[in-house]
Short mmCIF file of C-alpha atoms and ligand atoms in Angstrom, two decimals:
data_model
loop_
_atom_site.label_atom_id
_atom_site.label_comp_id
_atom_site.label_asym_id
_atom_site.label_seq_id
_atom_site.Cartn_x
_atom_site.Cartn_y
_atom_site.Cartn_z
CA UNK D 17 21.22 114.68 -153.11
CA UNK D 18 17.96 115.22 -154.91
CA UNK D 19 17.51 112.66 -157.66
CA UNK D 20 15.58 113.52 -160.80
CA UNK D 21 12.36 111.44 -161.06
CA UNK D 22 13.78 109.33 -163.94
CA UNK D 23 16.44 107.85 -161.68
CA UNK D 24 13.89 106.55 -159.22
CA UNK D 25 11.83 104.95 -161.99
CA UNK D 26 14.92 103.36 -163.48
CA UNK D 27 15.99 101.83 -160.17
CA UNK D 28 12.47 100.49 -159.61
CA UNK D 29 12.57 98.79 -163.00
CA UNK D 30 15.95 97.26 -162.22
CA UNK D 31 14.70 96.05 -158.88
CA UNK D 32 11.57 94.57 -160.46
CA UNK D 33 13.54 92.69 -163.12
CA UNK D 34 16.08 91.46 -160.59
CA UNK D 35 13.21 90.07 -158.55
CA UNK D 36 11.94 87.99 -161.48
CA UNK D 37 15.26 86.21 -161.86
CA UNK D 38 15.80 85.42 -158.23
CA UNK D 39 17.77 82.31 -159.03
CA UNK D 40 20.41 83.77 -161.28
CA UNK D 41 23.90 82.47 -161.42
CA UNK D 42 26.31 85.36 -160.83
CA UNK D 43 28.78 83.93 -163.34
CA UNK D 44 26.14 84.28 -166.06
CA UNK D 45 24.24 87.35 -164.91
CA UNK D 46 26.26 90.29 -166.08
CA UNK D 47 24.67 92.66 -163.56
CA UNK D 48 26.42 91.12 -160.58
CA UNK D 49 30.14 90.85 -160.02
CA UNK D 50 31.18 87.43 -158.71
CA UNK D 51 32.69 87.54 -155.22
CA UNK D 52 36.10 86.37 -156.37
CA UNK D 53 36.34 89.18 -158.91
CA UNK D 54 35.16 91.68 -156.32
CA UNK D 55 38.01 90.52 -154.09
CA UNK D 56 40.41 90.77 -157.04
CA UNK D 57 39.50 94.35 -157.88
CA UNK D 58 39.63 95.52 -154.25
CA UNK D 59 43.01 93.84 -153.76
CA UNK D 60 44.49 95.23 -156.95
CA UNK D 61 43.18 98.71 -156.21
CA UNK D 62 44.62 98.60 -152.69
CA UNK D 63 48.06 97.50 -153.90
CA UNK D 64 48.11 100.30 -156.47
CA UNK D 65 46.97 103.05 -154.09
CA UNK D 66 49.34 101.96 -151.31
CA UNK D 67 52.30 102.69 -153.56
CA UNK D 68 53.08 106.35 -153.83
CA UNK D 69 53.43 107.30 -157.51
CA UNK D 70 53.40 111.08 -157.71
CA UNK D 71 54.41 112.10 -161.25
CA UNK D 72 58.16 111.48 -161.60
CA UNK D 73 58.11 108.62 -159.12
CA UNK D 74 56.16 105.95 -161.01
CA UNK D 75 58.93 103.32 -161.03
CA UNK D 76 57.69 101.24 -158.10
CA UNK D 77 54.06 101.05 -159.11
CA UNK D 78 54.95 100.45 -162.78
CA UNK D 79 57.22 97.51 -162.01
CA UNK D 80 54.77 96.05 -159.54
CA UNK D 81 51.97 96.30 -162.08
CA UNK D 82 54.14 94.65 -164.73
CA UNK D 83 54.78 91.65 -162.49
CA UNK D 84 51.10 91.44 -161.53
CA UNK D 85 50.10 91.36 -165.19
CA UNK D 86 52.76 88.76 -166.05
CA UNK D 87 51.37 86.56 -163.32
CA UNK D 88 48.01 86.84 -165.05
CA UNK D 89 49.63 85.52 -168.22
CA UNK D 90 49.83 88.80 -170.09
CA UNK D 91 52.83 89.56 -172.25
CA UNK D 92 54.24 92.74 -170.73
CA UNK D 93 56.46 95.40 -172.29
CA UNK D 94 57.94 98.33 -170.44
CA UNK D 95 58.61 101.50 -172.38
CA UNK D 96 61.08 103.77 -170.60
CA UNK D 97 59.72 107.30 -170.93
CA UNK D 98 62.49 108.91 -168.92
CA UNK D 99 64.94 107.59 -166.34
CA UNK D 100 63.13 104.90 -164.28
CA UNK D 101 59.67 105.86 -165.49
CA UNK D 102 57.90 103.18 -167.51
CA UNK D 103 54.73 102.88 -169.53
CA UNK D 104 53.31 99.39 -169.10
CA UNK D 105 51.86 97.68 -172.18
CA UNK D 106 50.19 94.29 -171.75
CA UNK D 107 48.49 91.93 -174.18
CA UNK D 108 47.75 88.24 -174.67
CA UNK D 109 48.63 86.10 -177.67
CA UNK D 110 49.05 88.90 -180.20
CA UNK D 111 50.55 92.34 -180.01
CA UNK D 112 48.27 94.09 -182.52
CA UNK D 113 44.77 94.12 -181.08
CA UNK D 114 41.50 95.81 -182.03
CA UNK D 115 40.90 97.30 -178.61
CA UNK D 116 43.16 99.18 -176.22
CA UNK D 117 42.11 99.91 -172.64
CA UNK D 118 44.26 102.59 -171.03
CA UNK D 119 44.73 104.90 -168.07
CA UNK D 120 47.58 106.46 -166.08
CA UNK D 121 49.51 105.37 -163.01
CA UNK D 122 50.89 108.71 -161.82
CA UNK D 123 49.08 110.88 -159.29
CA UNK D 124 49.17 114.49 -158.13
CA UNK D 125 50.91 115.34 -154.83
CA UNK D 126 50.80 115.01 -151.86
CA UNK D 127 50.59 111.33 -150.97
CA UNK D 128 47.63 110.21 -148.82
CA UNK D 129 47.65 106.66 -147.44
CA UNK D 130 45.10 104.04 -148.43
CA UNK D 131 42.09 103.30 -146.24
CA UNK D 132 38.97 101.23 -146.49
CA UNK D 133 36.13 102.12 -144.12
CA UNK D 134 33.88 99.08 -143.89
CA UNK D 135 31.09 101.07 -142.21
CA UNK D 136 30.74 103.62 -144.96
CA UNK D 137 32.03 101.46 -147.80
CA UNK D 138 34.42 104.25 -148.73
CA UNK D 139 37.88 103.53 -150.10
CA UNK D 140 40.28 106.46 -150.16
CA UNK D 141 43.85 107.61 -150.53
CA UNK D 142 45.80 109.46 -153.18
CA UNK D 143 45.02 108.05 -156.60
CA UNK D 144 42.11 105.98 -155.29
CA UNK D 145 39.95 107.85 -157.81
CA UNK D 146 42.38 109.49 -160.25
CA UNK D 147 43.16 107.16 -161.84
CA UNK D 148 43.85 103.92 -159.95
CA UNK D 149 40.09 103.78 -159.52
CA UNK D 150 40.02 103.16 -163.28
CA UNK D 151 43.19 101.06 -163.59
CA UNK D 152 42.08 98.26 -161.24
CA UNK D 153 38.60 97.64 -162.70
CA UNK D 154 39.97 97.95 -166.26
CA UNK D 155 42.39 95.10 -165.60
CA UNK D 156 39.81 92.85 -163.95
CA UNK D 157 37.32 93.62 -166.71
CA UNK D 158 39.81 92.76 -169.46
CA UNK D 159 41.07 89.66 -167.67
CA UNK D 160 37.52 88.29 -167.60
CA UNK D 161 36.93 88.97 -171.30
CA UNK D 162 40.12 87.59 -172.81
CA UNK D 163 38.68 84.24 -173.75
CA UNK D 164 35.42 85.63 -175.10
CA UNK D 165 37.21 88.21 -177.21
CA UNK D 166 40.02 85.85 -178.28
CA UNK D 167 42.65 87.98 -176.59
CA UNK D 168 41.95 90.83 -178.99
CA UNK D 169 42.55 93.36 -176.19
CA UNK D 170 45.53 95.27 -174.86
CA UNK D 171 46.15 97.29 -171.71
CA UNK D 172 48.33 100.39 -171.49
CA UNK D 173 49.17 102.28 -168.32
CA UNK D 174 51.15 105.43 -168.81
CA UNK D 175 53.19 107.79 -166.62
CA UNK D 176 53.08 111.56 -166.54
CA UNK D 177 49.42 112.27 -167.26
CA UNK D 178 49.13 114.81 -164.47
CA UNK D 179 51.89 117.07 -165.76
CA UNK D 180 51.45 117.30 -169.51
CA UNK D 181 51.11 113.75 -170.74
CA UNK D 182 54.75 112.83 -171.49
CA UNK D 183 53.93 109.12 -171.05
CA UNK D 184 51.15 109.04 -173.63
CA UNK D 185 53.15 111.27 -175.96
CA UNK D 186 56.06 108.83 -175.74
CA UNK D 187 53.78 105.89 -176.49
CA UNK D 188 52.22 107.79 -179.35
CA UNK D 189 55.64 108.51 -180.88
CA UNK D 190 57.05 105.03 -180.25
CA UNK D 191 58.31 103.57 -183.59
CA UNK D 192 57.24 100.16 -182.55
CA UNK D 193 53.77 100.96 -181.31
CA UNK D 194 50.71 98.98 -182.34
CA UNK D 195 47.65 100.76 -183.70
CA UNK D 196 44.14 100.18 -182.44
CA UNK D 197 40.61 100.63 -183.80
CA UNK D 198 39.10 101.38 -180.41
CA UNK D 199 40.68 103.02 -177.37
CA UNK D 200 38.96 103.20 -173.99
CA UNK D 201 40.47 105.80 -171.65
CA UNK D 202 39.98 105.64 -167.88
CA UNK D 203 39.54 108.81 -165.83
CA UNK D 204 37.01 109.67 -163.12
CA UNK D 205 33.78 110.44 -164.96
CA UNK D 206 31.22 109.46 -162.31
CA UNK D 207 30.71 106.26 -164.29
CA UNK D 208 29.30 108.12 -167.27
CA UNK D 209 30.51 108.18 -170.85
CA UNK D 210 32.16 111.48 -171.67
CA UNK D 211 31.14 113.02 -174.99
CA UNK D 212 34.06 115.41 -175.04
CA UNK D 213 36.15 117.87 -173.12
CA UNK D 214 37.22 121.43 -173.55
CA UNK D 215 40.42 122.39 -175.32
CA UNK D 216 43.35 124.14 -173.69
CA UNK D 217 45.68 127.03 -174.28
CA UNK D 218 48.16 128.21 -171.68
CA UNK D 219 50.26 131.35 -171.79
CA UNK D 220 52.20 133.96 -169.84
CA UNK D 221 52.12 137.70 -170.21
CA UNK D 222 55.59 138.97 -169.36
CA UNK D 223 56.21 142.67 -168.88
CA UNK D 224 59.54 144.41 -168.50
CA UNK D 225 59.51 148.02 -167.32
CA UNK D 226 62.10 150.24 -165.71
CA UNK D 227 62.68 150.51 -161.96
CA UNK D 228 62.61 153.90 -160.23
CA UNK D 229 61.96 155.40 -156.80
CA UNK D 230 58.21 155.42 -156.16
CA UNK D 231 58.46 159.14 -155.38
CA UNK D 232 59.47 159.75 -158.99
CA UNK D 233 57.42 157.21 -160.95
CA UNK D 234 57.74 159.21 -164.17
CA UNK D 235 61.42 158.23 -164.21
CA UNK D 236 60.49 154.60 -164.55
CA UNK D 237 58.03 152.37 -166.38
CA UNK D 238 55.87 150.32 -164.02
CA UNK D 239 55.64 146.76 -165.20
CA UNK D 240 52.77 146.28 -162.74
CA UNK D 241 50.77 149.11 -164.29
CA UNK D 242 51.28 147.65 -167.72
CA UNK D 243 50.32 144.16 -166.58
CA UNK D 244 47.17 145.47 -164.88
CA UNK D 245 46.24 147.22 -168.09
CA UNK D 246 46.91 144.06 -170.10
CA UNK D 247 44.79 141.99 -167.72
CA UNK D 248 42.02 144.57 -168.06
CA UNK D 249 42.09 143.87 -171.79
CA UNK D 250 41.91 140.16 -171.05
CA UNK D 251 38.84 140.73 -168.85
CA UNK D 252 37.23 142.44 -171.83
CA UNK D 253 38.27 139.61 -174.13
CA UNK D 254 36.61 137.06 -171.83
CA UNK D 255 33.26 138.28 -173.14
CA UNK D 256 34.27 137.59 -176.74
CA UNK D 257 35.84 134.18 -176.57
CA UNK D 258 34.24 131.40 -178.64
CA UNK D 259 31.51 129.29 -177.08
CA UNK D 260 29.40 126.30 -178.06
CA UNK D 261 26.17 124.60 -177.03
CA UNK D 262 28.11 121.49 -176.19
CA UNK D 263 30.80 122.91 -173.92
CA UNK D 264 29.39 126.29 -172.84
CA UNK D 265 31.73 129.29 -172.58
CA UNK D 266 35.47 129.38 -173.09
CA UNK D 267 36.92 130.38 -169.73
CA UNK D 268 40.13 132.26 -168.97
CA UNK D 269 41.76 131.87 -165.58
CA UNK D 270 44.39 134.28 -164.24
CA UNK D 271 46.06 131.54 -162.23
CA UNK D 272 49.09 133.41 -160.97
CA UNK D 273 50.27 136.99 -160.96
CA UNK D 274 53.73 138.16 -159.88
CA UNK D 275 55.19 141.62 -160.10
CA UNK D 276 57.56 144.09 -158.49
CA UNK D 277 59.57 143.87 -155.30
CA UNK D 278 58.28 146.43 -152.78
CA UNK D 279 55.65 149.11 -152.26
CA UNK D 280 58.15 151.93 -152.66
CA UNK D 281 59.78 150.74 -155.87
CA UNK D 282 58.39 151.12 -159.39
CA UNK D 283 58.10 147.53 -160.57
CA UNK D 284 60.66 146.44 -163.12
CA UNK D 285 59.08 143.10 -164.03
CA UNK D 286 55.65 141.52 -163.83
CA UNK D 287 54.02 138.44 -165.23
CA UNK D 288 50.72 136.59 -165.24
CA UNK D 289 50.09 132.92 -165.97
CA UNK D 290 46.82 132.25 -167.67
CA UNK D 291 44.92 129.12 -168.68
CA UNK D 292 42.22 129.23 -171.33
CA UNK D 293 39.78 126.31 -171.60
CA UNK D 294 38.34 126.33 -175.08
CA UNK D 295 34.66 125.58 -175.64
CA UNK D 296 34.94 126.12 -179.40
CA UNK D 297 37.35 127.31 -182.06
CA UNK D 298 41.03 126.51 -182.14
CA UNK D 299 44.06 127.56 -180.11
CA UNK D 300 45.23 129.50 -183.19
CA UNK D 301 42.05 131.54 -183.28
CA UNK D 302 42.19 132.39 -179.57
CA UNK D 303 45.90 133.19 -179.79
CA UNK D 304 44.98 135.68 -182.51
CA UNK D 305 42.30 137.25 -180.30
CA UNK D 306 44.74 137.60 -177.41
CA UNK D 307 47.45 139.19 -179.56
CA UNK D 308 44.92 141.59 -181.07
CA UNK D 309 43.58 142.65 -177.66
CA UNK D 310 47.06 143.32 -176.31
CA UNK D 311 48.32 145.15 -179.39
CA UNK D 312 47.85 148.68 -178.05
CA UNK D 313 49.19 147.96 -174.58
CA UNK D 314 52.25 146.37 -176.17
CA UNK D 315 52.84 149.30 -178.53
CA UNK D 316 52.51 151.74 -175.64
CA UNK D 317 54.97 150.07 -173.33
CA UNK D 318 57.45 149.66 -176.18
CA UNK D 319 57.20 153.40 -176.88
CA UNK D 320 58.25 154.00 -173.27
CA UNK D 321 61.23 151.66 -173.59
CA UNK D 322 59.62 148.64 -171.93
CA UNK D 323 58.53 145.27 -173.29
CA UNK D 324 55.46 143.08 -173.31
CA UNK D 325 55.90 139.51 -174.52
CA UNK D 326 53.58 136.55 -174.73
CA UNK D 327 54.95 133.11 -173.96
CA UNK D 328 52.75 130.19 -175.07
CA UNK D 329 52.99 126.92 -173.18
CA UNK D 330 52.92 124.61 -176.16
CA UNK D 331 50.54 124.44 -179.06
CA UNK D 332 47.40 123.90 -177.01
CA UNK D 333 44.51 121.90 -178.45
CA UNK D 334 40.91 122.51 -179.53
CA UNK D 335 37.91 120.89 -177.81
CA UNK D 336 38.18 117.11 -177.93
CA UNK D 337 35.11 115.25 -179.14
CA UNK D 338 34.80 111.74 -177.80
CA UNK D 339 32.44 108.94 -178.83
CA UNK D 340 29.61 108.34 -176.41
CA UNK D 341 27.06 106.53 -178.53
CA UNK D 342 26.69 103.39 -176.46
CA UNK D 343 23.28 102.34 -175.25
CA UNK D 344 22.73 102.08 -171.52
CA UNK D 345 25.28 104.68 -170.42
CA UNK D 346 24.61 108.15 -169.11
CA UNK D 347 26.71 110.83 -170.78
CA UNK D 348 28.33 114.15 -169.86
CA UNK D 349 30.93 116.66 -170.99
CA UNK D 350 33.78 117.74 -168.74
CA UNK D 351 36.09 120.72 -168.35
CA UNK D 352 39.37 118.99 -167.56
CA UNK D 353 42.14 117.78 -169.82
CA UNK D 354 42.94 114.12 -170.39
CA UNK D 355 45.36 111.97 -172.33
CA UNK D 356 42.75 111.46 -175.07
CA UNK D 357 44.27 114.03 -177.49
CA UNK D 358 47.80 112.77 -176.73
CA UNK D 359 47.36 109.42 -178.48
CA UNK D 360 47.68 109.94 -182.19
CA UNK D 361 45.88 107.75 -184.68
CA UNK D 362 42.50 107.15 -186.22
CA UNK D 363 40.63 105.30 -183.54
CA UNK D 364 37.25 105.41 -181.96
CA UNK D 365 37.68 106.81 -178.44
CA UNK D 366 35.73 106.37 -175.24
CA UNK D 367 36.34 107.95 -171.84
CA UNK D 368 34.88 106.34 -168.75
CA UNK D 369 35.71 105.69 -165.11
CA UNK D 370 34.29 105.48 -161.60
CA UNK D 371 34.52 108.27 -159.02
CA UNK D 372 34.09 112.00 -159.21
CA UNK D 373 36.54 114.50 -160.62
CA UNK D 374 35.47 116.88 -157.84
CA UNK D 375 37.27 114.82 -155.20
CA UNK D 376 40.05 113.61 -157.49
CA UNK D 377 42.81 116.04 -156.55
CA UNK D 378 41.57 116.74 -153.01
CA UNK D 379 42.68 115.51 -149.58
CA UNK D 380 39.46 113.48 -149.36
CA UNK D 381 39.91 111.57 -152.60
CA UNK D 382 37.75 108.45 -152.23
CA UNK D 383 35.10 106.33 -153.86
CA UNK D 384 32.70 103.60 -152.81
CA UNK D 385 33.65 99.94 -152.95
CA UNK D 386 30.45 99.43 -154.93
CA UNK D 387 31.57 101.92 -157.57
CA UNK D 388 34.77 99.94 -158.12
CA UNK D 389 32.81 96.72 -158.49
CA UNK D 390 30.26 98.29 -160.80
CA UNK D 391 33.09 99.72 -162.89
CA UNK D 392 34.32 96.20 -163.72
CA UNK D 393 30.87 95.39 -165.10
CA UNK D 394 30.57 98.73 -166.88
CA UNK D 395 33.97 98.44 -168.56
CA UNK D 396 32.96 94.98 -169.73
CA UNK D 397 29.71 96.25 -171.15
CA UNK D 398 31.56 99.07 -172.87
CA UNK D 399 34.28 96.81 -174.30
CA UNK D 400 31.73 94.32 -175.62
CA UNK D 401 29.58 97.06 -177.15
CA UNK D 402 32.65 98.60 -178.79
CA UNK D 403 33.87 95.23 -180.08
CA UNK D 404 30.53 94.72 -181.83
CA UNK D 405 30.71 97.96 -183.73
CA UNK D 406 31.60 97.04 -187.27
CA UNK D 407 34.77 98.32 -188.81
CA UNK D 408 32.99 101.05 -190.74
CA UNK D 409 31.64 102.48 -187.52
CA UNK D 410 34.94 102.15 -185.76
CA UNK D 411 37.05 104.14 -188.14
CA UNK D 412 34.56 106.98 -188.49
C1 LIG X 508 48.75 81.13 -166.56
O1 LIG X 508 49.19 80.05 -167.37
C2 LIG X 508 49.61 78.95 -166.63
C3 LIG X 508 50.22 77.92 -167.59
O2 LIG X 508 49.41 77.75 -168.73
C4 LIG X 508 48.43 78.39 -165.82
O3 LIG X 508 48.84 77.29 -165.05
C5 LIG X 508 47.89 79.50 -164.92
O4 LIG X 508 46.73 79.06 -164.25
C6 LIG X 508 47.57 80.74 -165.71
N1 LIG X 508 47.24 81.79 -164.79
C7 LIG X 508 46.20 82.62 -164.98
C8 LIG X 508 45.97 83.65 -163.92
O5 LIG X 508 45.48 82.55 -165.94
C1 LIG X 509 34.30 105.06 -140.84
O1 LIG X 509 33.43 106.14 -141.09
C2 LIG X 509 32.57 106.42 -140.01
C3 LIG X 509 31.55 107.47 -140.46
O2 LIG X 509 32.20 108.57 -141.04
C4 LIG X 509 33.42 106.90 -138.85
O3 LIG X 509 32.58 107.22 -137.74
C5 LIG X 509 34.40 105.79 -138.48
O4 LIG X 509 35.26 106.24 -137.46
C6 LIG X 509 35.19 105.36 -139.67
N1 LIG X 509 35.97 104.17 -139.33
C7 LIG X 509 37.27 104.11 -139.45
C8 LIG X 509 37.92 102.80 -139.10
O5 LIG X 509 37.94 105.07 -139.83
C1 LIG X 510 28.31 132.31 -170.89
O1 LIG X 510 28.56 133.68 -170.82
C2 LIG X 510 27.39 134.47 -170.96
C3 LIG X 510 27.82 135.91 -171.08
O2 LIG X 510 28.88 136.21 -170.23
C4 LIG X 510 26.49 134.20 -169.76
O3 LIG X 510 25.32 134.97 -169.86
C5 LIG X 510 26.13 132.73 -169.77
O4 LIG X 510 25.36 132.41 -168.63
C6 LIG X 510 27.37 131.87 -169.78
N1 LIG X 510 27.01 130.48 -169.97
C7 LIG X 510 27.43 129.49 -169.20
C8 LIG X 510 26.94 128.12 -169.55
O5 LIG X 510 28.15 129.68 -168.25
C1 LIG X 511 48.28 115.74 -173.07
O1 LIG X 511 47.69 115.34 -171.87
C2 LIG X 511 47.94 116.20 -170.77
C3 LIG X 511 47.43 115.58 -169.52
O2 LIG X 511 46.07 115.33 -169.52
C4 LIG X 511 47.35 117.57 -171.09
O3 LIG X 511 47.57 118.45 -170.01
C5 LIG X 511 48.03 118.07 -172.32
O4 LIG X 511 47.55 119.32 -172.65
C6 LIG X 511 47.86 117.10 -173.48
N1 LIG X 511 48.67 117.57 -174.58
C7 LIG X 511 48.23 117.66 -175.83
C8 LIG X 511 49.18 118.17 -176.84
O5 LIG X 511 47.12 117.33 -176.17
#
């Protein structure tokens, strides 16, 4: 990879300053992770990744994590989200804390076993990046700060992030839930602070026509024809969706198209599943644009006795702005969804984690041992910086 010149200069400065303090004590120098904590984070990460926890099957890893945290003298509460699926909430002396550090314990399928390649320093397996690569360093980071921050920190690990966020929604709606001033979310962000992510709107176009022999198409109404026409309108609309400097263009993906049964039959039904990632505006605005663009196609097919319906997958959400004003961190914006909008409340939010989103859902999901270790230090830096922000700043 070609590094921009600034990176080289920065690493030279770091090297030069490290050289001047050749006799530092790792327990004081915050730029080096003590060996025992390195061992702790690698161990914890391995135990988490070894346990398969594809969304729906988080019971094992959740219960294991709860007992691990109890052993570390956290008070642990399990919130049952659905049968045998638990959010894990952990805190020290008090339940209401200023800061919450959170991530998710479910993964996408399929399961890939854990490995650690000592030659390359790579640690892989399903979830090694997304998001157990955040969970393990978050816990070690918090554990090491409890005394300094007088236990004013909580940890929350939720289920179901990969399939719609039911875990975080359940926590959000929990009658008994504490509120926080600052929430730090863990997802793979290449160890940069995320300044925001795009919004989301999902929908289906469903067409019902009338079957007929393909030799006499005028006797039927081809749902496929109508869907193709509708998608043509959506291609046009793509050029007129809202955009912003910060997030670029709103994109619209035709993720799946189904229609008809055979080449010699006029298709009776057809549908397309579409995901819109919003760079600006609101789901309501884009819904309006979609309806407007499909108005004529819909009127036409209804005239012929067919139907065109839109089915929205939930409310959707606008672009999510996240705080990233902490000195010493690189920043970026991302195009994927997270649990950030699923936690209600008036809190300052941060999103940070080691590893790259580009490998996160792949069969070669992995990150470097060094990234895990650095993440412990980075989370600490982030937590301390956030804890120093005065209340005024926090609630803005
Ligand atoms: C937890 O508390 C017990 C009793 O106070 C103590 O002996 C033990 O060392 C603590 N463990 C950790 C990991 O802090
Ligand atoms: C570690 O990675 C190296 C380089 O890709 C590879 O040659 C080696 O076989 C790997 N070791 C193990 C134990 O998988
Ligand atoms: C956004 O779309 C416009 C027009 O289609 C294109 O010219 C531009 O390069 C796109 N911008 C980004 C960041 O993709
Ligand atoms: C909740 O989080 C999930 C998972 O990241 C995301 O797909 C979903 O759209 C979010 N829901 C809302 C209402 O923000």
